[in-house]
mmCIF file of C-alpha atoms and ligand atoms in Angstrom:
data_model
loop_
_atom_site.group_PDB
_atom_site.id
_atom_site.type_symbol
_atom_site.label_atom_id
_atom_site.label_comp_id
_atom_site.label_asym_id
_atom_site.label_seq_id
_atom_site.Cartn_x
_atom_site.Cartn_y
_atom_site.Cartn_z
ATOM 1 C CA MET V 17 86.169 42.174 72.010
ATOM 2 C CA LYS V 18 84.385 42.394 75.382
ATOM 3 C CA LYS V 19 80.637 42.975 75.156
ATOM 4 C CA LYS V 20 80.606 45.326 78.141
ATOM 5 C CA LEU V 21 83.063 47.649 76.466
ATOM 6 C CA VAL V 22 80.922 47.796 73.338
ATOM 7 C CA SER V 23 77.837 48.616 75.408
ATOM 8 C CA ALA V 24 79.639 51.416 77.174
ATOM 9 C CA VAL V 25 80.963 52.745 73.882
ATOM 10 C CA LEU V 26 77.487 52.642 72.331
ATOM 11 C CA CYS V 27 75.855 54.395 75.285
ATOM 12 C CA ALA V 28 78.497 57.108 75.295
ATOM 13 C CA ALA V 29 78.229 57.617 71.537
ATOM 14 C CA MET V 30 74.420 57.708 71.545
ATOM 15 C CA THR V 31 74.320 60.097 74.497
ATOM 16 C CA ALA V 32 76.880 62.409 72.937
ATOM 17 C CA THR V 33 74.966 62.334 69.684
ATOM 18 C CA MET V 34 71.718 63.226 71.382
ATOM 19 C CA LEU V 35 73.366 66.006 73.351
ATOM 20 C CA ALA V 36 74.902 67.398 70.200
ATOM 21 C CA GLY V 37 71.471 67.424 68.602
ATOM 22 C CA CYS V 38 72.649 65.325 65.684
ATOM 23 C CA GLY V 39 70.396 62.901 63.906
ATOM 24 C CA SER V 40 69.352 65.082 61.048
ATOM 25 C CA LYS V 41 69.423 63.749 57.507
ATOM 26 C CA PRO V 42 72.589 64.432 55.541
ATOM 27 C CA ALA V 43 73.207 68.115 54.997
ATOM 28 C CA GLU V 44 71.935 69.509 51.720
ATOM 29 C CA ALA V 45 75.299 70.644 50.469
ATOM 30 C CA PRO V 46 78.461 68.746 51.286
ATOM 31 C CA ALA V 47 81.641 70.422 50.138
ATOM 32 C CA THR V 48 82.375 68.342 47.121
ATOM 33 C CA THR V 49 84.099 69.002 43.902
ATOM 34 C CA THR V 50 85.968 72.235 43.725
ATOM 35 C CA ASP V 51 89.157 70.230 43.169
ATOM 36 C CA THR V 52 89.998 67.884 40.365
ATOM 37 C CA LYS V 53 91.125 64.406 41.380
ATOM 38 C CA THR V 54 94.878 64.230 40.944
ATOM 39 C CA GLU V 55 96.954 61.109 40.591
ATOM 40 C CA ALA V 56 98.058 61.362 44.218
ATOM 41 C CA GLU V 57 94.436 61.555 45.378
ATOM 42 C CA ALA V 58 93.290 58.693 43.224
ATOM 43 C CA PRO V 59 92.666 55.371 44.981
ATOM 44 C CA ALA V 60 94.823 52.409 43.994
ATOM 45 C CA ALA V 61 92.469 49.501 43.403
ATOM 46 C CA ASP V 62 94.306 46.786 45.312
ATOM 47 C CA ASP V 63 95.858 48.706 48.123
ATOM 48 C CA ALA V 64 93.727 49.132 51.218
ATOM 49 C CA ALA V 65 95.748 51.985 52.649
ATOM 50 C CA ALA V 66 95.915 53.902 49.403
ATOM 51 C CA GLU V 67 92.221 53.145 48.860
ATOM 52 C CA ALA V 68 91.225 55.829 51.341
ATOM 53 C CA PRO V 69 89.485 58.588 49.390
ATOM 54 C CA ALA V 70 89.412 62.167 50.639
ATOM 55 C CA ALA V 71 86.106 62.746 52.399
ATOM 56 C CA ASP V 72 85.100 66.286 53.251
ATOM 57 C CA ASP V 73 85.214 65.521 56.925
ATOM 58 C CA ALA V 74 88.189 66.034 59.176
ATOM 59 C CA ALA V 75 87.541 62.698 60.863
ATOM 60 C CA ALA V 76 88.228 60.995 57.559
ATOM 61 C CA ASP V 77 91.555 62.575 56.716
ATOM 62 C CA ASP V 78 94.030 60.383 58.505
ATOM 63 C CA THR V 79 92.521 56.927 58.075
ATOM 64 C CA ALA V 80 95.217 55.276 56.011
ATOM 65 C CA ALA V 81 98.062 56.308 58.256
ATOM 66 C CA GLU V 82 96.532 55.044 61.497
ATOM 67 C CA ALA V 83 97.224 51.807 63.300
ATOM 68 C CA PRO V 84 94.653 48.984 63.205
ATOM 69 C CA ALA V 85 91.688 48.973 65.620
ATOM 70 C CA ASP V 86 92.664 49.063 69.323
ATOM 71 C CA ASP V 87 91.533 45.529 69.988
ATOM 72 C CA THR V 88 93.600 44.356 67.050
ATOM 73 C CA ALA V 89 96.656 45.966 68.548
ATOM 74 C CA SER V 90 95.980 44.066 71.755
ATOM 75 C CA GLY V 91 95.569 40.850 69.800
ATOM 76 C CA GLU V 92 91.770 40.652 70.036
ATOM 77 C CA VAL V 93 89.805 40.180 66.877
ATOM 78 C CA VAL V 94 87.043 42.720 66.184
ATOM 79 C CA THR V 95 83.931 41.055 64.780
ATOM 80 C CA ILE V 96 81.873 43.005 62.282
ATOM 81 C CA GLY V 97 78.593 42.030 60.632
ATOM 82 C CA PHE V 98 78.009 43.705 57.268
ATOM 83 C CA ALA V 99 74.538 43.557 55.687
ATOM 84 C CA GLN V 100 75.316 44.519 52.096
ATOM 85 C CA VAL V 101 72.568 45.472 49.596
ATOM 86 C CA GLY V 102 73.459 42.825 47.003
ATOM 87 C CA HIS V 103 75.621 42.511 43.893
ATOM 88 C CA GLU V 104 73.592 44.483 41.367
ATOM 89 C CA SER V 105 76.257 46.817 39.965
ATOM 90 C CA ASP V 106 79.957 47.578 39.449
ATOM 91 C CA TRP V 107 79.580 50.145 42.210
ATOM 92 C CA ARG V 108 78.350 47.461 44.620
ATOM 93 C CA THR V 109 81.273 45.183 43.753
ATOM 94 C CA ALA V 110 83.690 48.030 44.534
ATOM 95 C CA SER V 111 81.910 48.748 47.828
ATOM 96 C CA THR V 112 82.069 45.091 48.896
ATOM 97 C CA LYS V 113 85.718 44.846 47.933
ATOM 98 C CA SER V 114 86.523 48.007 49.887
ATOM 99 C CA CYS V 115 84.950 46.542 53.054
ATOM 100 C CA GLN V 116 86.527 43.122 52.613
ATOM 101 C CA THR V 117 89.966 44.683 52.084
ATOM 102 C CA VAL V 118 89.819 47.003 55.077
ATOM 103 C CA PHE V 119 88.106 44.554 57.448
ATOM 104 C CA SER V 120 90.336 41.602 56.593
ATOM 105 C CA ALA V 121 91.613 38.913 58.953
ATOM 106 C CA GLU V 122 95.143 40.226 58.500
ATOM 107 C CA ASN V 123 93.977 43.632 59.697
ATOM 108 C CA GLY V 124 92.550 41.980 62.822
ATOM 109 C CA TYR V 125 88.881 41.694 61.848
ATOM 110 C CA ASP V 126 86.384 38.885 61.528
ATOM 111 C CA LEU V 127 83.986 40.152 58.848
ATOM 112 C CA GLN V 128 80.632 38.392 58.684
ATOM 113 C CA PHE V 129 79.403 39.384 55.229
ATOM 114 C CA VAL V 130 75.823 38.888 54.043
ATOM 115 C CA ASP V 131 74.815 39.658 50.443
ATOM 116 C CA CYS V 132 71.116 40.515 50.898
ATOM 117 C CA ASP V 133 70.320 40.201 47.195
ATOM 118 C CA ASN V 134 68.260 43.397 47.174
ATOM 119 C CA ASP V 135 65.732 41.822 49.554
ATOM 120 C CA SER V 136 64.748 44.062 52.479
ATOM 121 C CA ALA V 137 63.337 41.221 54.591
ATOM 122 C CA LYS V 138 66.582 39.278 54.140
ATOM 123 C CA GLN V 139 68.534 42.355 55.214
ATOM 124 C CA ILE V 140 66.586 42.752 58.477
ATOM 125 C CA GLU V 141 67.043 39.016 59.084
ATOM 126 C CA ALA V 142 70.817 39.399 58.515
ATOM 127 C CA VAL V 143 70.977 42.169 61.133
ATOM 128 C CA ARG V 144 69.078 39.993 63.614
ATOM 129 C CA GLY V 145 71.553 37.189 62.889
ATOM 130 C CA PHE V 146 74.431 39.526 63.763
ATOM 131 C CA ILE V 147 72.722 40.391 67.057
ATOM 132 C CA GLN V 148 72.445 36.679 67.870
ATOM 133 C CA GLN V 149 76.128 36.221 67.063
ATOM 134 C CA GLN V 150 76.926 39.137 69.378
ATOM 135 C CA VAL V 151 79.200 40.809 66.864
ATOM 136 C CA ASP V 152 81.058 43.924 68.025
ATOM 137 C CA TYR V 153 79.773 46.252 65.281
ATOM 138 C CA ILE V 154 77.120 46.105 62.580
ATOM 139 C CA ILE V 155 77.466 47.838 59.211
ATOM 140 C CA ILE V 156 74.275 48.307 57.203
ATOM 141 C CA ASP V 157 73.892 49.615 53.655
ATOM 142 C CA PRO V 158 70.102 49.995 53.735
ATOM 143 C CA ILE V 159 68.346 48.683 50.610
ATOM 144 C CA VAL V 160 65.402 50.977 51.388
ATOM 145 C CA SER V 161 65.359 54.041 53.615
ATOM 146 C CA THR V 162 62.401 53.109 55.835
ATOM 147 C CA GLY V 163 61.351 50.281 58.169
ATOM 148 C CA TRP V 164 64.444 50.375 60.344
ATOM 149 C CA ASP V 165 63.483 51.592 63.792
ATOM 150 C CA THR V 166 62.465 48.239 65.322
ATOM 151 C CA VAL V 167 65.594 46.323 64.391
ATOM 152 C CA LEU V 168 67.859 49.270 65.231
ATOM 153 C CA THR V 169 66.224 49.389 68.663
ATOM 154 C CA GLU V 170 67.105 45.690 69.016
ATOM 155 C CA CYS V 171 70.730 46.489 68.125
ATOM 156 C CA GLU V 172 70.746 49.274 70.688
ATOM 157 C CA GLU V 173 69.301 46.991 73.385
ATOM 158 C CA ALA V 174 71.974 44.410 72.560
ATOM 159 C CA GLY V 175 74.634 47.118 72.936
ATOM 160 C CA ILE V 176 75.909 46.787 69.375
ATOM 161 C CA PRO V 177 76.849 50.030 67.608
ATOM 162 C CA VAL V 178 75.470 50.318 64.083
ATOM 163 C CA ILE V 179 77.271 52.189 61.307
ATOM 164 C CA VAL V 180 75.259 52.991 58.185
ATOM 165 C CA ILE V 181 77.033 53.325 54.846
ATOM 166 C CA ASP V 182 76.063 54.636 51.414
ATOM 167 C CA ARG V 183 72.243 54.867 51.465
ATOM 168 C CA THR V 184 70.472 56.638 54.312
ATOM 169 C CA ILE V 185 67.938 55.542 56.910
ATOM 170 C CA ASP V 186 65.135 58.071 57.157
ATOM 171 C CA ASP V 187 62.921 56.739 59.937
ATOM 172 C CA SER V 188 65.364 56.060 62.753
ATOM 173 C CA ASP V 189 68.322 57.745 64.381
ATOM 174 C CA LYS V 190 69.516 54.685 66.315
ATOM 175 C CA TYR V 191 72.877 54.403 64.601
ATOM 176 C CA VAL V 192 76.212 55.883 65.516
ATOM 177 C CA SER V 193 77.439 57.209 62.164
ATOM 178 C CA TRP V 194 76.600 57.341 58.490
ATOM 179 C CA VAL V 195 79.274 57.457 55.755
ATOM 180 C CA GLY V 196 78.119 58.067 52.197
ATOM 181 C CA SER V 197 77.116 60.395 49.392
ATOM 182 C CA ASN V 198 74.698 63.275 49.034
ATOM 183 C CA PHE V 199 72.456 61.789 46.356
ATOM 184 C CA LYS V 200 70.354 64.918 45.987
ATOM 185 C CA THR V 201 73.489 66.910 45.219
ATOM 186 C CA GLU V 202 74.393 64.315 42.572
ATOM 187 C CA GLY V 203 70.962 64.782 40.960
ATOM 188 C CA LEU V 204 71.228 68.562 41.180
ATOM 189 C CA ALA V 205 74.685 68.420 39.586
ATOM 190 C CA ALA V 206 73.322 66.344 36.688
ATOM 191 C CA GLY V 207 70.526 68.888 36.220
ATOM 192 C CA GLU V 208 72.841 71.899 36.425
ATOM 193 C CA TRP V 209 75.234 70.273 33.967
ATOM 194 C CA LEU V 210 72.411 69.555 31.488
ATOM 195 C CA LYS V 211 71.182 73.138 31.826
ATOM 196 C CA ALA V 212 74.625 74.519 30.928
ATOM 197 C CA TYR V 213 75.250 71.878 28.230
ATOM 198 C CA ALA V 214 71.875 72.462 26.549
ATOM 199 C CA ALA V 215 72.584 76.202 26.451
ATOM 200 C CA ALA V 216 76.103 75.671 25.067
ATOM 201 C CA LYS V 217 74.809 73.282 22.386
ATOM 202 C CA GLY V 218 71.762 75.395 21.542
ATOM 203 C CA MET V 219 69.293 72.607 22.403
ATOM 204 C CA GLU V 220 65.845 74.144 22.134
ATOM 205 C CA ASP V 221 63.694 71.414 23.651
ATOM 206 C CA VAL V 222 64.776 69.071 26.405
ATOM 207 C CA ASN V 223 62.735 65.871 26.395
ATOM 208 C CA VAL V 224 63.928 63.461 29.057
ATOM 209 C CA LEU V 225 63.497 59.778 29.787
ATOM 210 C CA VAL V 226 64.664 58.697 33.246
ATOM 211 C CA ILE V 227 65.678 55.167 34.261
ATOM 212 C CA GLU V 228 65.509 55.224 38.040
ATOM 213 C CA GLY V 229 67.366 52.999 40.499
ATOM 214 C CA SER V 230 65.666 50.637 42.951
ATOM 215 C CA THR V 231 62.387 51.915 44.363
ATOM 216 C CA GLY V 232 62.622 53.155 47.961
ATOM 217 C CA ALA V 233 66.438 53.444 47.936
ATOM 218 C CA SER V 234 67.676 56.834 49.107
ATOM 219 C CA ALA V 235 70.081 56.876 46.118
ATOM 220 C CA THR V 236 67.061 56.769 43.815
ATOM 221 C CA ILE V 237 65.040 59.287 45.806
ATOM 222 C CA GLY V 238 67.878 61.830 46.069
ATOM 223 C CA ARG V 239 68.958 61.651 42.417
ATOM 224 C CA THR V 240 65.339 61.837 41.230
ATOM 225 C CA ASP V 241 64.513 64.822 43.460
ATOM 226 C CA GLY V 242 67.714 66.717 42.626
ATOM 227 C CA PHE V 243 67.366 66.345 38.861
ATOM 228 C CA LYS V 244 63.633 67.092 38.950
ATOM 229 C CA GLU V 245 64.235 70.317 40.844
ATOM 230 C CA ILE V 246 66.269 71.683 37.916
ATOM 231 C CA ALA V 247 63.973 70.114 35.296
ATOM 232 C CA ASP V 248 60.934 71.809 36.846
ATOM 233 C CA ALA V 249 62.701 75.161 37.100
ATOM 234 C CA GLU V 250 63.792 74.922 33.441
ATOM 235 C CA GLY V 251 60.442 73.636 32.180
ATOM 236 C CA TRP V 252 61.935 70.450 30.691
ATOM 237 C CA ASN V 253 59.622 67.668 29.662
ATOM 238 C CA ILE V 254 60.211 64.499 31.693
ATOM 239 C CA ILE V 255 58.391 62.084 29.416
ATOM 240 C CA ASP V 256 58.650 59.010 31.655
ATOM 241 C CA SER V 257 60.528 57.738 34.711
ATOM 242 C CA GLN V 258 60.668 54.001 35.505
ATOM 243 C CA SER V 259 62.845 51.790 37.684
ATOM 244 C CA GLY V 260 65.658 49.728 36.141
ATOM 245 C CA ASP V 261 66.598 48.444 39.623
ATOM 246 C CA PHE V 262 70.233 49.612 39.268
ATOM 247 C CA THR V 263 70.994 46.647 36.960
ATOM 248 C CA GLN V 264 72.173 46.377 33.373
ATOM 249 C CA ALA V 265 69.310 44.004 32.502
ATOM 250 C CA GLY V 266 66.815 46.406 34.122
ATOM 251 C CA GLY V 267 68.231 49.388 32.235
ATOM 252 C CA GLN V 268 68.076 47.525 28.938
ATOM 253 C CA GLU V 269 64.517 46.328 29.503
ATOM 254 C CA VAL V 270 63.201 49.793 30.397
ATOM 255 C CA MET V 271 65.058 51.417 27.476
ATOM 256 C CA GLU V 272 63.733 48.833 25.013
ATOM 257 C CA SER V 273 60.207 49.712 26.033
ATOM 258 C CA TYR V 274 61.000 53.470 25.925
ATOM 259 C CA CYS V 275 62.409 53.122 22.397
ATOM 260 C CA LYS V 276 59.152 51.527 21.259
ATOM 261 C CA SER V 277 56.809 53.883 23.118
ATOM 262 C CA TYR V 278 58.617 57.182 22.555
ATOM 263 C CA GLU V 279 60.368 56.738 19.219
ATOM 264 C CA GLY V 280 61.715 60.094 17.992
ATOM 265 C CA GLN V 281 60.337 61.953 21.025
ATOM 266 C CA PHE V 282 63.350 62.118 23.371
ATOM 267 C CA ASN V 283 66.790 63.731 23.270
ATOM 268 C CA VAL V 284 68.040 63.038 26.834
ATOM 269 C CA VAL V 285 68.262 59.751 28.783
ATOM 270 C CA VAL V 286 69.151 59.850 32.473
ATOM 271 C CA CYS V 287 70.260 56.493 33.927
ATOM 272 C CA GLN V 288 70.680 56.474 37.691
ATOM 273 C CA ASN V 289 73.752 54.247 37.524
ATOM 274 C CA ASP V 290 76.381 53.065 35.054
ATOM 275 C CA ASN V 291 75.049 49.533 34.731
ATOM 276 C CA GLU V 292 71.628 50.831 33.708
ATOM 277 C CA ALA V 293 73.412 53.069 31.190
ATOM 278 C CA PHE V 294 75.214 50.058 29.681
ATOM 279 C CA GLY V 295 71.838 48.331 29.249
ATOM 280 C CA ALA V 296 70.246 51.487 27.823
ATOM 281 C CA MET V 297 73.114 51.849 25.321
ATOM 282 C CA GLU V 298 72.530 48.298 24.098
ATOM 283 C CA ALA V 299 68.800 48.949 23.702
ATOM 284 C CA MET V 300 69.355 52.243 21.829
ATOM 285 C CA LYS V 301 71.968 50.635 19.586
ATOM 286 C CA ASN V 302 69.517 47.840 18.710
ATOM 287 C CA ALA V 303 66.788 50.403 18.034
ATOM 288 C CA GLY V 304 69.060 52.507 15.821
ATOM 289 C CA VAL V 305 69.144 55.481 18.194
ATOM 290 C CA SER V 306 72.478 57.337 18.381
ATOM 291 C CA TYR V 307 73.679 58.633 21.736
ATOM 292 C CA GLY V 308 76.637 60.314 23.431
ATOM 293 C CA VAL V 309 78.663 63.347 22.412
ATOM 294 C CA ASP V 310 78.149 62.833 18.656
ATOM 295 C CA GLY V 311 74.688 61.274 18.885
ATOM 296 C CA ASP V 312 71.100 62.491 18.930
ATOM 297 C CA VAL V 313 70.573 61.592 22.582
ATOM 298 C CA VAL V 314 72.464 63.049 25.557
ATOM 299 C CA LEU V 315 73.213 60.146 27.914
ATOM 300 C CA ILE V 316 73.686 60.984 31.604
ATOM 301 C CA SER V 317 74.821 58.440 34.185
ATOM 302 C CA PHE V 318 75.810 58.165 37.847
ATOM 303 C CA ASP V 319 78.557 56.215 39.681
ATOM 304 C CA ALA V 320 81.568 56.819 37.389
ATOM 305 C CA CYS V 321 83.039 53.367 37.957
ATOM 306 C CA THR V 322 85.901 52.251 35.685
ATOM 307 C CA ALA V 323 83.657 50.860 32.948
ATOM 308 C CA GLY V 324 81.458 53.969 33.109
ATOM 309 C CA LEU V 325 84.430 56.279 32.675
ATOM 310 C CA GLU V 326 85.620 54.186 29.717
ATOM 311 C CA GLU V 327 82.258 54.893 28.074
ATOM 312 C CA VAL V 328 82.635 58.600 28.868
ATOM 313 C CA MET V 329 86.072 58.662 27.253
ATOM 314 C CA ALA V 330 84.685 56.781 24.232
ATOM 315 C CA GLY V 331 82.029 59.510 23.943
ATOM 316 C CA ASN V 332 79.093 57.161 24.623
ATOM 317 C CA ILE V 333 78.086 58.487 28.053
ATOM 318 C CA THR V 334 77.946 62.289 27.799
ATOM 319 C CA ALA V 335 78.407 63.017 31.512
ATOM 320 C CA ASP V 336 78.884 60.746 34.552
ATOM 321 C CA PHE V 337 78.264 61.911 38.131
ATOM 322 C CA GLU V 338 80.406 60.060 40.613
ATOM 323 C CA CYS V 339 79.159 58.134 43.625
ATOM 324 C CA ASN V 340 82.206 57.094 45.628
ATOM 325 C CA PRO V 341 81.954 53.506 46.975
ATOM 326 C CA LEU V 342 85.165 53.474 49.024
ATOM 327 C CA ALA V 343 83.601 54.155 52.416
ATOM 328 C CA ALA V 344 85.291 51.369 54.383
ATOM 329 C CA PRO V 345 88.415 53.288 55.493
ATOM 330 C CA PHE V 346 86.157 55.951 57.003
ATOM 331 C CA VAL V 347 84.033 53.303 58.708
ATOM 332 C CA GLU V 348 87.218 51.940 60.244
ATOM 333 C CA ASP V 349 87.947 55.453 61.443
ATOM 334 C CA VAL V 350 84.535 55.535 63.148
ATOM 335 C CA ILE V 351 85.254 52.187 64.839
ATOM 336 C CA LYS V 352 88.643 53.352 66.070
ATOM 337 C CA THR V 353 87.091 56.519 67.450
ATOM 338 C CA LEU V 354 84.469 54.485 69.325
ATOM 339 C CA GLN V 355 87.043 52.095 70.700
ATOM 340 C CA SER V 356 89.141 54.897 72.038
ATOM 341 C CA GLY V 357 86.076 56.333 73.809
ATOM 342 C CA GLY V 358 85.517 59.199 71.387
ATOM 343 C CA THR V 359 82.419 60.375 69.570
ATOM 344 C CA PRO V 360 82.565 59.929 65.814
ATOM 345 C CA GLU V 361 81.018 62.361 63.348
ATOM 346 C CA LYS V 362 77.340 61.589 62.792
ATOM 347 C CA GLU V 363 77.701 62.137 59.043
ATOM 348 C CA VAL V 364 80.746 61.721 56.803
ATOM 349 C CA PHE V 365 80.334 62.727 53.148
ATOM 350 C CA MET V 366 82.445 61.220 50.395
ATOM 351 C CA VAL V 367 84.179 63.534 47.924
ATOM 352 C CA GLU V 368 82.874 63.101 44.382
ATOM 353 C CA HIS V 369 83.696 64.375 40.889
ATOM 354 C CA TRP V 370 81.646 65.102 37.800
ATOM 355 C CA TYR V 371 83.126 63.555 34.644
ATOM 356 C CA VAL V 372 82.767 64.569 30.985
ATOM 357 C CA LYS V 373 84.526 63.922 27.678
ATOM 358 C CA GLU V 374 84.114 67.337 26.112
ATOM 359 C CA ASP V 375 85.621 70.428 27.652
ATOM 360 C CA ILE V 376 83.047 72.881 26.319
ATOM 361 C CA LEU V 377 82.147 73.638 29.957
ATOM 362 C CA SER V 378 84.716 73.915 32.719
ATOM 363 C CA ASP V 379 82.426 74.151 35.722
ATOM 364 C CA ILE V 380 78.842 74.276 36.938
ATOM 365 C CA THR V 381 77.195 75.875 39.959
ATOM 366 C CA VAL V 382 75.539 73.432 42.360
ATOM 367 C CA ASN V 383 73.849 74.578 45.558
ATOM 368 C CA GLY V 384 75.336 78.017 44.872
ATOM 369 C CA GLU V 385 78.858 76.602 44.775
ATOM 370 C CA LYS V 386 81.125 76.476 41.717
ATOM 371 C CA GLN V 387 82.189 72.894 40.984
ATOM 372 C CA GLU V 388 84.704 71.797 38.365
ATOM 373 C CA LEU V 389 83.970 69.292 35.632
ATOM 374 C CA THR V 390 86.680 66.711 35.106
ATOM 375 C CA VAL V 391 87.604 65.652 31.575
ATOM 376 C CA VAL V 392 88.269 61.900 31.686
ATOM 377 C CA THR V 393 91.782 60.716 30.882
ATOM 378 C CA GLN V 394 93.257 57.222 30.774
ATOM 379 C CA GLU V 395 95.128 58.040 33.974
ATOM 380 C CA ILE V 396 91.858 58.757 35.783
ATOM 381 C CA ILE V 397 90.296 55.549 34.447
ATOM 382 C CA ASP V 398 93.295 53.492 35.578
ATOM 383 C CA ALA V 399 92.999 54.880 39.111
ATOM 384 C CA GLN V 400 89.218 54.414 39.398
ATOM 385 C CA TYR V 401 87.448 51.511 41.115
HETATM 386 O O1 AHR Z 513 73.449 53.156 46.653
HETATM 387 C C1 AHR Z 513 74.379 53.401 45.667
HETATM 388 C C2 AHR Z 513 73.836 52.919 44.354
HETATM 389 O O2 AHR Z 513 73.539 51.549 44.455
HETATM 390 C C3 AHR Z 513 74.789 53.023 43.188
HETATM 391 O O3 AHR Z 513 74.611 54.168 42.436
HETATM 392 C C4 AHR Z 513 74.354 51.863 42.380
HETATM 393 O O4 AHR Z 513 75.221 51.522 41.352
HETATM 394 C C5 AHR Z 513 74.179 50.864 43.428
HETATM 395 O O5 AHR Z 513 73.676 49.690 43.055
#
């Protein structure tokens, strides 16, 4: 693709964005889960077109049906650099696969993929490498939310549009679009669910241990803040909150130390992703602590990947708050919009569902909006990523 065209596209998009006064952080309350995921809505794991989830943004509705990127249609390959966080979780694997499927050679793309191994310096270096290669677009899933303005200015000066996915960038607005989840809403949903569940089960005291995600990641910050808001309002006791780095090994290590330090003192464990929950389950099992719907400890998780939902259905994870990793079709939509001279949405929120095994509650109210709880079935698991 011609560099001049990209520069013009970037200038137009940036100008339009500034004129529209965009550049704010993601809105507090995306329209999320008033509907239950049906079979027709569910993504099919190996099919890029069917992979497109329903985002709550009009720009995202027609992705699967559209033709490939304009340059592809004219026979020119579109080069994309993708600086991915790493490979720490099932969620990350699904995110990588989504991008590699959508931005494949057969779809007319040359995807330069860098696994940054959860190393922020390596991620900045990867972006600079893409600038040197003069790629057409750069996709960044920011490991941490700060420290971005300098390198994004370099991208802007090179005329390369940047699209941010999943986690947010909080100290720079020099990107065209962001596609991802409202992590604070996920944390609020977990808190609202626990509030309703504790009341329904007659739990008198709520004593919580939190296993956070990676420090400085907006996914960690949002989920922590959202859950804490409800915990503070309800007067729950958050006994401890430590990072498990979004990994199974990290979750297990933190939970092993919690089991020793707080034996008999906790009845809720909040893991900020499924892989941490798997590690925490192993640690609790080894320590003789029962968890899940029939256990002594309520186990809350985030992501709701296939393996997480299997644990929900088995009754081991009590509730799982989805974080949808299938952003790539919407990123392609952004690219097509740019190539046709349009202005993409500054923010595109993924639709997410809240999963449970028991149907003692049918819905919760989050941000003043009623949201359904979805009871996990085998059909849902089979359609999940
Ligand atoms: O940024 C999204 C988070 O990162 C997911 O919850 C987690 O699994 C991943 O590693």
